[in-house]
C-alpha cells in the first residue's frame, strides 16, 4: 500500500497542464462498442479507471492499442462476449455503461449491477427504466441485469433526475434504435456534449446535447471516427484550488472557463483572484478566502466532484461557510479527516458548517474516495508540517501523476510505501 507525503507551506508557482477528462473518456471508450470500425481517441489520461475500462473492453473482445502516450485505437469488430462481470463492474461503476451499447448493437447484454459505493447508494433504476421504454426486456438475476431487444425502438424518456450515467447509457442505446428518442430532463454536463460529438462523428443523429432535451434520430449502424477528449474540469478546478490554498500563483493550462462557471463564481464570491485566458486560467491566491454558502447541483450548478476540494479551501477561510451536498447522500467523509488537520467543521445530514481557521497542521489521514483524497492532499499542501495521506489508490483512479505535476510547481510531495 502506498501513501502520499506532503510537507505543507510552499506557495505553488508556475504552469500546470490539465489531462483529458476521466469522466468524458470513460463513456467515449464504451461508445466504441457501437461500431465494428476502428475508433481513435486522443488525450486519453493514463489512469487506473481507464486501464480498468480497457481490460473490460478486451474481455468483451475489443482489440486496442495505445498509439503514443495519450491516444488509443480501438476496434470492436470481434466482440463475442456480451457480459460485463461483477469483478470489473464492482471496481468501477462506469462499467455499467456497457449496457446501452451492447444492447443496441447486439440485441442483448448481461451486465453486473454495480452495488453501492462509499459516497452513496447509487442505484441504476433510471438507466433500466429508460432501456425498458426503449423496448428492452430486463431481468434482474443473481446480481446481473439481463437485457434483450431485437432492435430498440425510439421513445420518450423523461428522466426523474438528470443522471449523468443514465443520460450517457440511454444516449448511446438510442443511436441505433428505430425512430426518434427524446430524452427529457437530460444531464447537461460537458461530458455529455463530448459523447454526443463522438457519436455524431460516428454517424449518429443527435441534437440538443448540453441542454435538458436531447433528440436522437436512430440510424441502422455507426462507423469509425476520431475524437479528442475534453480537458478534465475537475482536475482543473483541483489545481486552481491548489494555487489558492497555498497563496500561490498558478497557471492551469487547458482549464476551460466555460466548463467551470459555477466553480469560478464560488471563487469570485470567496474573493479569490483569478484571470481567464484563452488557453487556461491563472489563480493568484493572495489572501484567505471569505466564507461562502455553497450547494452542489447537477451541471451547470456547482459540481459535487469539486465539493471536497472547496471544503479544504474554505477550512482556511475567514468566517463561516455552509456547504450543502444534494447529489450524493454520503459525501462528507473528508470532513472528519480535515478536522484531524485542525479544521473546524460540523456535519449535520447533507450540510457541513465550516468555521474558517487561520492554519492547519499536518497529520496522518486516510482517503475514503477519489475526490476526498485530493482534498486531503490540498489541505496538506497548506498545513504546517507533514501530512501523510493513506489509501492513495483512490487518487490514482482519477488523477494522472498528480505528485509529479504538483512537485513541478513547487510542492514538497512524494509517494512512499506504507509500513
Ligand atoms: C457521474 C460522474 C461522477 C459525478 C456524478 C455526479 C462519471 C464516470 N462519474 O457519476 O464523478 O460525481 O456523475 O456529477 O462520469 N441516481 C439514481 N438512479 C440512477 C442513477 C443515478 O438514483 O439510475 C442518483 C445517484 O444515486 C446519485 C445521483 O443520482 O445520487 C447522481 O448520479 P449520476 O448523475 O448518475 O452520477 P454517475 O453517472 O454515477
Short mmCIF file of N, CA, C and O in Angstrom, two decimals, residues 43-168:
data_model
loop_
_atom_site.label_atom_id
_atom_site.label_comp_id
_atom_site.label_asym_id
_atom_site.label_seq_id
_atom_site.Cartn_x
_atom_site.Cartn_y
_atom_site.Cartn_z
N UNK A 43 -5.90 12.34 -26.28
CA UNK A 43 -5.86 12.98 -24.97
C UNK A 43 -6.59 12.11 -23.92
O UNK A 43 -7.39 12.58 -23.11
N UNK A 44 -6.28 10.83 -23.99
CA UNK A 44 -6.86 9.89 -23.01
C UNK A 44 -5.91 9.84 -21.81
O UNK A 44 -4.73 9.54 -21.98
N UNK A 45 -6.40 10.15 -20.62
CA UNK A 45 -5.49 10.15 -19.46
C UNK A 45 -5.10 8.73 -19.06
O UNK A 45 -5.90 7.80 -19.20
N UNK A 46 -3.88 8.57 -18.58
CA UNK A 46 -3.40 7.26 -18.13
C UNK A 46 -3.78 7.08 -16.66
O UNK A 46 -3.02 7.44 -15.77
N UNK A 47 -4.96 6.55 -16.45
CA UNK A 47 -5.49 6.43 -15.09
C UNK A 47 -5.92 5.01 -14.83
O UNK A 47 -6.23 4.27 -15.76
N UNK A 48 -6.00 4.64 -13.56
CA UNK A 48 -6.44 3.29 -13.21
C UNK A 48 -7.82 3.00 -13.82
O UNK A 48 -8.05 1.92 -14.37
N UNK A 49 -8.75 3.96 -13.73
CA UNK A 49 -10.10 3.72 -14.27
C UNK A 49 -10.08 3.50 -15.79
O UNK A 49 -10.90 2.75 -16.33
N UNK A 50 -9.15 4.14 -16.47
CA UNK A 50 -9.05 3.94 -17.92
C UNK A 50 -8.52 2.53 -18.20
O UNK A 50 -9.04 1.82 -19.07
N UNK A 51 -7.53 2.10 -17.43
CA UNK A 51 -6.99 0.75 -17.62
C UNK A 51 -8.04 -0.31 -17.28
O UNK A 51 -8.15 -1.33 -17.96
N UNK A 52 -8.84 -0.05 -16.27
CA UNK A 52 -9.93 -0.98 -15.92
C UNK A 52 -10.92 -1.08 -17.08
O UNK A 52 -11.37 -2.17 -17.45
N UNK A 53 -11.24 0.06 -17.67
CA UNK A 53 -12.18 0.08 -18.81
C UNK A 53 -11.61 -0.70 -19.99
O UNK A 53 -12.31 -1.52 -20.61
N UNK A 54 -10.32 -0.49 -20.26
CA UNK A 54 -9.71 -1.19 -21.40
C UNK A 54 -9.68 -2.70 -21.14
O UNK A 54 -9.88 -3.50 -22.06
N UNK A 55 -9.46 -3.06 -19.87
CA UNK A 55 -9.46 -4.50 -19.53
C UNK A 55 -10.85 -5.09 -19.77
O UNK A 55 -11.00 -6.18 -20.33
N UNK A 56 -11.85 -4.37 -19.36
CA UNK A 56 -13.23 -4.83 -19.56
C UNK A 56 -13.54 -4.94 -21.06
O UNK A 56 -14.12 -5.94 -21.52
N UNK A 57 -13.15 -3.92 -21.82
CA UNK A 57 -13.42 -3.95 -23.26
C UNK A 57 -12.71 -5.14 -23.91
O UNK A 57 -13.28 -5.84 -24.75
N UNK A 58 -11.47 -5.39 -23.49
CA UNK A 58 -10.74 -6.54 -24.05
C UNK A 58 -11.45 -7.85 -23.70
O UNK A 58 -11.55 -8.75 -24.53
N UNK A 59 -11.96 -7.90 -22.50
CA UNK A 59 -12.72 -9.07 -22.04
C UNK A 59 -13.93 -9.34 -22.95
O UNK A 59 -14.32 -10.47 -23.19
N UNK A 60 -14.51 -8.27 -23.47
CA UNK A 60 -15.68 -8.41 -24.36
C UNK A 60 -15.26 -8.79 -25.78
O UNK A 60 -16.09 -9.20 -26.59
N UNK A 61 -13.96 -8.60 -26.09
CA UNK A 61 -13.49 -8.92 -27.43
C UNK A 61 -12.99 -7.72 -28.23
O UNK A 61 -12.70 -7.84 -29.42
N UNK A 62 -12.90 -6.58 -27.57
CA UNK A 62 -12.39 -5.38 -28.26
C UNK A 62 -10.86 -5.46 -28.33
O UNK A 62 -10.21 -5.87 -27.37
N UNK A 63 -10.31 -5.12 -29.49
CA UNK A 63 -8.84 -5.01 -29.59
C UNK A 63 -8.47 -3.55 -29.51
O UNK A 63 -9.13 -2.71 -30.13
N UNK A 64 -7.43 -3.27 -28.77
CA UNK A 64 -7.00 -1.87 -28.69
C UNK A 64 -5.49 -1.78 -28.61
O UNK A 64 -4.80 -2.73 -28.25
N UNK A 65 -4.98 -0.60 -28.99
CA UNK A 65 -3.55 -0.31 -28.90
C UNK A 65 -3.37 1.12 -28.47
O UNK A 65 -4.09 2.00 -28.95
N UNK A 66 -2.42 1.35 -27.60
CA UNK A 66 -2.02 2.74 -27.32
C UNK A 66 -1.13 3.18 -28.47
O UNK A 66 -0.21 2.46 -28.86
N UNK A 67 -1.46 4.33 -29.03
CA UNK A 67 -0.63 4.89 -30.09
C UNK A 67 0.02 6.12 -29.45
O UNK A 67 -0.63 7.12 -29.24
N UNK A 68 1.28 5.99 -29.10
CA UNK A 68 1.90 7.07 -28.35
C UNK A 68 1.35 7.06 -26.93
O UNK A 68 0.74 6.08 -26.48
N UNK A 69 1.52 8.19 -26.26
CA UNK A 69 1.23 8.22 -24.84
C UNK A 69 -0.25 8.38 -24.52
O UNK A 69 -0.76 7.84 -23.54
N UNK A 70 -0.96 9.14 -25.37
CA UNK A 70 -2.30 9.56 -24.98
C UNK A 70 -3.39 9.16 -25.96
O UNK A 70 -4.51 9.63 -25.85
N UNK A 71 -3.04 8.36 -26.95
CA UNK A 71 -4.03 8.02 -27.97
C UNK A 71 -4.30 6.52 -27.95
O UNK A 71 -3.38 5.71 -27.87
N UNK A 72 -5.58 6.16 -28.05
CA UNK A 72 -5.94 4.74 -28.09
C UNK A 72 -6.72 4.47 -29.37
O UNK A 72 -7.65 5.21 -29.71
N UNK A 73 -6.34 3.40 -30.09
CA UNK A 73 -7.11 2.94 -31.26
C UNK A 73 -7.85 1.69 -30.83
O UNK A 73 -7.25 0.78 -30.26
N UNK A 74 -9.16 1.66 -31.07
CA UNK A 74 -9.97 0.52 -30.60
C UNK A 74 -10.79 -0.05 -31.75
O UNK A 74 -11.32 0.70 -32.57
N UNK A 75 -10.90 -1.37 -31.74
CA UNK A 75 -11.76 -1.99 -32.73
C UNK A 75 -12.65 -3.03 -32.06
O UNK A 75 -12.17 -3.99 -31.45
N UNK A 76 -13.96 -2.83 -32.18
CA UNK A 76 -14.92 -3.74 -31.55
C UNK A 76 -15.53 -4.67 -32.59
O UNK A 76 -16.67 -5.10 -32.47
N UNK A 77 -14.74 -5.00 -33.64
CA UNK A 77 -15.30 -5.87 -34.69
C UNK A 77 -15.41 -7.32 -34.22
O UNK A 77 -16.23 -8.08 -34.72
N UNK A 78 -14.58 -7.70 -33.24
CA UNK A 78 -14.60 -9.11 -32.83
C UNK A 78 -15.30 -9.37 -31.51
O UNK A 78 -15.00 -10.36 -30.84
N UNK A 79 -16.23 -8.51 -31.13
CA UNK A 79 -16.90 -8.71 -29.84
C UNK A 79 -17.76 -9.96 -29.86
O UNK A 79 -18.59 -10.15 -30.75
N UNK A 80 -17.51 -10.86 -28.91
CA UNK A 80 -18.26 -12.12 -28.81
C UNK A 80 -18.96 -12.21 -27.47
O UNK A 80 -20.05 -12.73 -27.34
N UNK A 81 -18.25 -11.71 -26.46
CA UNK A 81 -18.74 -11.84 -25.10
C UNK A 81 -19.63 -10.63 -24.78
O UNK A 81 -19.21 -9.49 -24.95
N UNK A 82 -20.86 -10.88 -24.35
CA UNK A 82 -21.77 -9.76 -24.09
C UNK A 82 -22.03 -9.60 -22.60
O UNK A 82 -23.08 -9.14 -22.18
N UNK A 83 -21.05 -10.01 -21.81
CA UNK A 83 -21.24 -9.96 -20.35
C UNK A 83 -20.15 -9.13 -19.67
O UNK A 83 -18.96 -9.38 -19.84
N UNK A 84 -20.57 -8.15 -18.89
CA UNK A 84 -19.63 -7.38 -18.05
C UNK A 84 -19.73 -7.94 -16.64
O UNK A 84 -20.76 -7.83 -15.99
N UNK A 85 -18.64 -8.55 -16.20
CA UNK A 85 -18.71 -9.33 -14.97
C UNK A 85 -18.63 -8.46 -13.72
O UNK A 85 -18.13 -7.32 -13.74
N UNK A 86 -19.09 -9.03 -12.63
CA UNK A 86 -19.10 -8.36 -11.33
C UNK A 86 -17.71 -7.88 -10.93
O UNK A 86 -17.54 -6.79 -10.41
N UNK A 87 -16.70 -8.73 -11.23
CA UNK A 87 -15.31 -8.40 -10.86
C UNK A 87 -14.89 -7.01 -11.32
O UNK A 87 -14.21 -6.29 -10.60
N UNK A 88 -15.28 -6.68 -12.55
CA UNK A 88 -14.85 -5.37 -13.08
C UNK A 88 -15.85 -4.27 -12.75
O UNK A 88 -15.47 -3.15 -12.45
N UNK A 89 -17.14 -4.60 -12.77
CA UNK A 89 -18.15 -3.56 -12.51
C UNK A 89 -18.05 -3.08 -11.06
O UNK A 89 -18.22 -1.90 -10.77
N UNK A 90 -17.73 -4.01 -10.14
CA UNK A 90 -17.69 -3.59 -8.73
C UNK A 90 -16.53 -2.63 -8.47
O UNK A 90 -16.61 -1.80 -7.58
N UNK A 91 -15.45 -2.71 -9.27
CA UNK A 91 -14.33 -1.79 -9.02
C UNK A 91 -14.57 -0.43 -9.68
O UNK A 91 -13.95 0.55 -9.31
N UNK A 92 -15.46 -0.39 -10.66
CA UNK A 92 -15.70 0.88 -11.34
C UNK A 92 -17.13 0.93 -11.87
O UNK A 92 -17.48 0.22 -12.80
N UNK A 93 -17.93 1.80 -11.27
CA UNK A 93 -19.35 1.84 -11.59
C UNK A 93 -19.61 2.19 -13.06
O UNK A 93 -20.60 1.75 -13.62
N UNK A 94 -18.70 2.96 -13.64
CA UNK A 94 -18.92 3.38 -15.04
C UNK A 94 -18.99 2.18 -15.98
O UNK A 94 -19.48 2.30 -17.11
N UNK A 95 -18.53 1.01 -15.52
CA UNK A 95 -18.62 -0.20 -16.36
C UNK A 95 -20.07 -0.50 -16.75
O UNK A 95 -20.33 -1.22 -17.72
N UNK A 96 -21.01 0.05 -15.97
CA UNK A 96 -22.42 -0.18 -16.29
C UNK A 96 -22.78 0.43 -17.64
O UNK A 96 -23.81 0.10 -18.24
N UNK A 97 -21.91 1.32 -18.13
CA UNK A 97 -22.14 1.95 -19.45
C UNK A 97 -21.94 0.97 -20.61
O UNK A 97 -22.10 1.34 -21.77
N UNK A 98 -21.59 -0.27 -20.33
CA UNK A 98 -21.55 -1.29 -21.39
C UNK A 98 -22.97 -1.66 -21.82
O UNK A 98 -23.18 -2.12 -22.94
N UNK A 99 -23.94 -1.47 -20.90
CA UNK A 99 -25.29 -1.95 -21.16
C UNK A 99 -25.90 -1.36 -22.44
O UNK A 99 -26.34 -2.11 -23.33
N UNK A 100 -25.91 -0.04 -22.54
CA UNK A 100 -26.54 0.62 -23.70
C UNK A 100 -25.94 0.19 -25.02
O UNK A 100 -26.65 -0.30 -25.92
N UNK A 101 -24.61 0.33 -25.19
CA UNK A 101 -24.01 -0.04 -26.48
C UNK A 101 -24.17 -1.52 -26.84
O UNK A 101 -24.49 -1.84 -27.99
N UNK A 102 -23.98 -2.41 -25.87
CA UNK A 102 -24.09 -3.85 -26.20
C UNK A 102 -25.51 -4.19 -26.61
O UNK A 102 -25.75 -4.88 -27.62
N UNK A 103 -26.46 -3.70 -25.84
CA UNK A 103 -27.87 -3.98 -26.13
C UNK A 103 -28.27 -3.43 -27.50
O UNK A 103 -28.92 -4.11 -28.30
N UNK A 104 -27.82 -2.20 -27.77
CA UNK A 104 -28.22 -1.56 -29.04
C UNK A 104 -27.61 -2.28 -30.24
O UNK A 104 -28.26 -2.47 -31.26
N UNK A 105 -26.35 -2.69 -30.12
CA UNK A 105 -25.70 -3.28 -31.31
C UNK A 105 -25.94 -4.78 -31.44
O UNK A 105 -26.07 -5.30 -32.55
N UNK A 106 -25.99 -5.49 -30.30
CA UNK A 106 -26.06 -6.95 -30.38
C UNK A 106 -27.41 -7.52 -29.95
O UNK A 106 -27.62 -8.72 -30.04
N UNK A 107 -28.30 -6.67 -29.45
CA UNK A 107 -29.64 -7.14 -29.09
C UNK A 107 -29.72 -7.77 -27.72
O UNK A 107 -30.79 -8.14 -27.26
N UNK A 108 -28.61 -7.92 -27.05
CA UNK A 108 -28.67 -8.39 -25.66
C UNK A 108 -27.38 -8.05 -24.93
O UNK A 108 -26.34 -7.79 -25.56
N UNK A 109 -27.49 -8.07 -23.61
CA UNK A 109 -26.32 -7.80 -22.77
C UNK A 109 -26.60 -8.34 -21.37
O UNK A 109 -27.75 -8.44 -20.95
N UNK A 110 -25.53 -8.72 -20.70
CA UNK A 110 -25.64 -9.18 -19.31
C UNK A 110 -24.59 -8.41 -18.52
O UNK A 110 -23.39 -8.58 -18.74
N UNK A 111 -25.05 -7.51 -17.69
CA UNK A 111 -24.13 -6.59 -17.00
C UNK A 111 -24.38 -6.64 -15.51
O UNK A 111 -25.53 -6.53 -15.06
N UNK A 112 -23.33 -6.82 -14.75
CA UNK A 112 -23.48 -6.87 -13.30
C UNK A 112 -24.03 -5.55 -12.78
O UNK A 112 -23.66 -4.48 -13.30
N UNK A 113 -24.88 -5.60 -11.78
CA UNK A 113 -25.31 -4.32 -11.16
C UNK A 113 -24.15 -3.83 -10.30
O UNK A 113 -23.43 -4.63 -9.71
N UNK A 114 -23.95 -2.51 -10.25
CA UNK A 114 -22.74 -2.00 -9.59
C UNK A 114 -22.77 -2.06 -8.07
O UNK A 114 -21.71 -2.08 -7.45
N UNK A 115 -23.94 -2.09 -7.45
CA UNK A 115 -23.94 -2.01 -5.98
C UNK A 115 -23.65 -0.59 -5.53
O UNK A 115 -23.35 0.28 -6.36
N UNK A 116 -23.67 -0.36 -4.24
CA UNK A 116 -23.42 0.99 -3.72
C UNK A 116 -21.93 1.27 -3.67
O UNK A 116 -21.11 0.47 -4.07
N UNK A 117 -21.57 2.45 -3.21
CA UNK A 117 -20.16 2.74 -3.00
C UNK A 117 -20.05 3.71 -1.84
O UNK A 117 -21.07 4.12 -1.28
N UNK A 118 -18.82 4.08 -1.51
CA UNK A 118 -18.60 4.88 -0.29
C UNK A 118 -19.45 6.15 -0.24
O UNK A 118 -19.92 6.54 0.81
N UNK A 119 -19.66 6.78 -1.39
CA UNK A 119 -20.34 8.08 -1.34
C UNK A 119 -21.87 7.99 -1.42
O UNK A 119 -22.54 8.99 -1.26
N UNK A 120 -22.40 6.79 -1.67
CA UNK A 120 -23.86 6.69 -1.69
C UNK A 120 -24.37 5.39 -2.29
O UNK A 120 -23.58 4.56 -2.73
N UNK A 121 -25.69 5.26 -2.30
CA UNK A 121 -26.32 4.01 -2.77
C UNK A 121 -26.17 3.85 -4.29
O UNK A 121 -25.93 2.77 -4.79
N UNK A 122 -26.30 4.93 -4.98
CA UNK A 122 -26.13 4.99 -6.44
C UNK A 122 -26.85 3.86 -7.21
O UNK A 122 -26.21 3.03 -7.85
N UNK A 123 -28.16 3.86 -7.16
CA UNK A 123 -28.91 2.85 -7.91
C UNK A 123 -28.86 3.11 -9.42
O UNK A 123 -28.35 4.15 -9.85
N UNK A 124 -29.38 2.15 -10.20
CA UNK A 124 -29.35 2.32 -11.66
C UNK A 124 -30.78 2.27 -12.24
O UNK A 124 -30.98 1.97 -13.41
N UNK A 125 -31.77 2.59 -11.39
CA UNK A 125 -33.17 2.49 -11.82
C UNK A 125 -33.48 3.37 -13.03
O UNK A 125 -34.27 2.99 -13.91
N UNK A 126 -32.83 4.53 -13.13
CA UNK A 126 -33.14 5.44 -14.24
C UNK A 126 -32.62 4.86 -15.56
O UNK A 126 -33.28 4.93 -16.59
N UNK A 127 -31.44 4.22 -15.49
CA UNK A 127 -30.91 3.55 -16.68
C UNK A 127 -31.90 2.46 -17.13
O UNK A 127 -32.24 2.37 -18.32
N UNK A 128 -32.34 1.65 -16.17
CA UNK A 128 -33.16 0.49 -16.52
C UNK A 128 -34.55 0.89 -17.00
O UNK A 128 -35.07 0.33 -17.97
N UNK A 129 -35.13 1.89 -16.34
CA UNK A 129 -36.44 2.37 -16.75
C UNK A 129 -36.36 2.86 -18.21
O UNK A 129 -37.23 2.54 -19.04
N UNK A 130 -35.30 3.59 -18.53
CA UNK A 130 -35.12 4.11 -19.90
C UNK A 130 -34.96 2.98 -20.91
O UNK A 130 -35.55 3.02 -21.99
N UNK A 131 -34.17 1.97 -20.57
CA UNK A 131 -33.96 0.85 -21.50
C UNK A 131 -35.30 0.14 -21.76
O UNK A 131 -35.59 -0.27 -22.89
N UNK A 132 -36.10 0.01 -20.71
CA UNK A 132 -37.42 -0.64 -20.89
C UNK A 132 -38.30 0.18 -21.82
O UNK A 132 -38.98 -0.35 -22.69
N UNK A 133 -38.28 1.49 -21.63
CA UNK A 133 -39.07 2.36 -22.51
C UNK A 133 -38.60 2.26 -23.96
O UNK A 133 -39.36 2.48 -24.89
N UNK A 134 -37.31 1.93 -24.13
CA UNK A 134 -36.79 1.74 -25.49
C UNK A 134 -37.12 0.34 -26.02
O UNK A 134 -36.66 -0.05 -27.10
N UNK A 135 -37.88 -0.42 -25.24
CA UNK A 135 -38.37 -1.71 -25.72
C UNK A 135 -37.58 -2.92 -25.24
O UNK A 135 -37.84 -4.05 -25.66
N UNK A 136 -36.62 -2.72 -24.34
CA UNK A 136 -35.83 -3.86 -23.86
C UNK A 136 -36.61 -4.61 -22.77
O UNK A 136 -37.34 -4.01 -21.98
N UNK A 137 -36.45 -5.93 -22.75
CA UNK A 137 -36.93 -6.67 -21.58
C UNK A 137 -35.75 -6.80 -20.63
O UNK A 137 -34.63 -7.08 -21.04
N UNK A 138 -36.03 -6.54 -19.38
CA UNK A 138 -34.97 -6.51 -18.37
C UNK A 138 -35.29 -7.52 -17.28
O UNK A 138 -36.40 -7.52 -16.75
N UNK A 139 -34.32 -8.38 -16.99
CA UNK A 139 -34.47 -9.29 -15.84
C UNK A 139 -33.31 -9.05 -14.91
O UNK A 139 -32.17 -8.90 -15.36
N UNK A 140 -33.60 -9.05 -13.63
CA UNK A 140 -32.51 -8.97 -12.65
C UNK A 140 -32.33 -10.37 -12.12
O UNK A 140 -33.26 -10.97 -11.57
N UNK A 141 -31.14 -10.94 -12.31
CA UNK A 141 -30.93 -12.32 -11.92
C UNK A 141 -29.53 -12.48 -11.35
O UNK A 141 -28.54 -12.15 -12.02
N UNK A 142 -29.45 -12.96 -10.15
CA UNK A 142 -28.17 -13.21 -9.47
C UNK A 142 -27.19 -12.04 -9.58
O UNK A 142 -26.01 -12.23 -9.91
N UNK A 143 -27.70 -10.86 -9.33
CA UNK A 143 -26.82 -9.68 -9.32
C UNK A 143 -26.50 -9.13 -10.69
O UNK A 143 -25.68 -8.23 -10.83
N UNK A 144 -27.15 -9.69 -11.70
CA UNK A 144 -26.89 -9.21 -13.07
C UNK A 144 -28.16 -8.63 -13.68
O UNK A 144 -29.27 -9.10 -13.39
N UNK A 145 -27.98 -7.64 -14.56
CA UNK A 145 -29.07 -7.15 -15.39
C UNK A 145 -28.97 -7.90 -16.70
O UNK A 145 -27.93 -7.85 -17.38
N UNK A 146 -30.03 -8.61 -17.05
CA UNK A 146 -30.05 -9.30 -18.34
C UNK A 146 -31.04 -8.56 -19.23
O UNK A 146 -32.22 -8.48 -18.91
N UNK A 147 -30.54 -8.00 -20.30
CA UNK A 147 -31.38 -7.15 -21.15
C UNK A 147 -31.43 -7.72 -22.55
O UNK A 147 -30.44 -8.24 -23.06
N UNK A 148 -32.60 -7.59 -23.16
CA UNK A 148 -32.78 -8.13 -24.51
C UNK A 148 -33.73 -7.27 -25.32
O UNK A 148 -34.70 -6.74 -24.78
N UNK A 149 -33.45 -7.12 -26.57
CA UNK A 149 -34.36 -6.42 -27.50
C UNK A 149 -33.83 -6.68 -28.90
O UNK A 149 -32.67 -6.38 -29.17
N UNK A 150 -34.66 -7.23 -29.75
CA UNK A 150 -34.18 -7.49 -31.13
C UNK A 150 -33.62 -6.22 -31.72
O UNK A 150 -32.50 -6.16 -32.16
N UNK A 151 -34.47 -5.18 -31.73
CA UNK A 151 -33.95 -3.84 -32.02
C UNK A 151 -34.68 -2.85 -31.12
O UNK A 151 -35.91 -2.93 -30.99
N UNK A 152 -33.93 -1.96 -30.53
CA UNK A 152 -34.56 -0.97 -29.66
C UNK A 152 -35.43 -0.05 -30.50
O UNK A 152 -35.16 0.18 -31.68
N UNK A 153 -36.50 0.48 -29.86
CA UNK A 153 -37.42 1.40 -30.56
C UNK A 153 -37.31 2.78 -29.89
O UNK A 153 -37.33 2.86 -28.66
N UNK A 154 -37.23 3.80 -30.70
CA UNK A 154 -37.18 5.16 -30.17
C UNK A 154 -38.37 5.42 -29.24
O UNK A 154 -39.46 4.87 -29.45
N UNK A 155 -38.17 6.25 -28.22
CA UNK A 155 -39.25 6.50 -27.26
C UNK A 155 -39.02 7.84 -26.57
O UNK A 155 -37.95 8.45 -26.71
N UNK A 156 -40.04 8.26 -25.82
CA UNK A 156 -39.89 9.46 -25.00
C UNK A 156 -39.35 9.03 -23.64
O UNK A 156 -39.94 8.15 -22.99
N UNK A 157 -38.24 9.60 -23.22
CA UNK A 157 -37.60 9.18 -21.98
C UNK A 157 -37.49 10.37 -21.02
O UNK A 157 -36.50 11.10 -21.03
N UNK A 158 -38.53 10.57 -20.19
CA UNK A 158 -38.42 11.65 -19.20
C UNK A 158 -37.66 11.13 -17.98
O UNK A 158 -38.12 10.20 -17.32
N UNK A 159 -36.49 11.68 -17.69
CA UNK A 159 -35.69 11.17 -16.57
C UNK A 159 -36.18 11.78 -15.27
O UNK A 159 -36.43 12.98 -15.21
N UNK A 160 -36.30 10.98 -14.22
CA UNK A 160 -36.79 11.53 -12.94
C UNK A 160 -35.72 12.42 -12.29
O UNK A 160 -36.02 13.25 -11.43
N UNK A 161 -34.45 12.24 -12.69
CA UNK A 161 -33.33 13.06 -12.21
C UNK A 161 -32.32 13.11 -13.35
O UNK A 161 -32.15 12.11 -14.05
N UNK A 162 -31.66 14.26 -13.56
CA UNK A 162 -30.71 14.32 -14.69
C UNK A 162 -29.41 13.55 -14.40
O UNK A 162 -28.35 14.14 -14.26
N UNK A 163 -29.53 12.24 -14.30
CA UNK A 163 -28.37 11.38 -14.02
C UNK A 163 -27.40 11.42 -15.19
O UNK A 163 -27.79 11.23 -16.35
N UNK A 164 -26.12 11.62 -14.88
CA UNK A 164 -25.09 11.67 -15.92
C UNK A 164 -24.97 10.31 -16.59
O UNK A 164 -25.05 10.18 -17.82
N UNK A 165 -24.80 9.27 -15.78
CA UNK A 165 -24.60 7.92 -16.33
C UNK A 165 -25.81 7.45 -17.12
O UNK A 165 -25.67 6.87 -18.20
N UNK A 166 -27.02 7.71 -16.60
CA UNK A 166 -28.23 7.24 -17.30
C UNK A 166 -28.36 7.98 -18.63
O UNK A 166 -28.70 7.38 -19.66
N UNK A 167 -28.10 9.29 -18.63
CA UNK A 167 -28.18 10.04 -19.89
C UNK A 167 -27.21 9.43 -20.90
O UNK A 167 -27.55 9.23 -22.08
N UNK A 168 -25.99 9.11 -20.46
CA UNK A 168 -24.98 8.56 -21.38
C UNK A 168 -25.40 7.18 -21.91
O UNK A 168 -25.31 6.90 -23.11
#
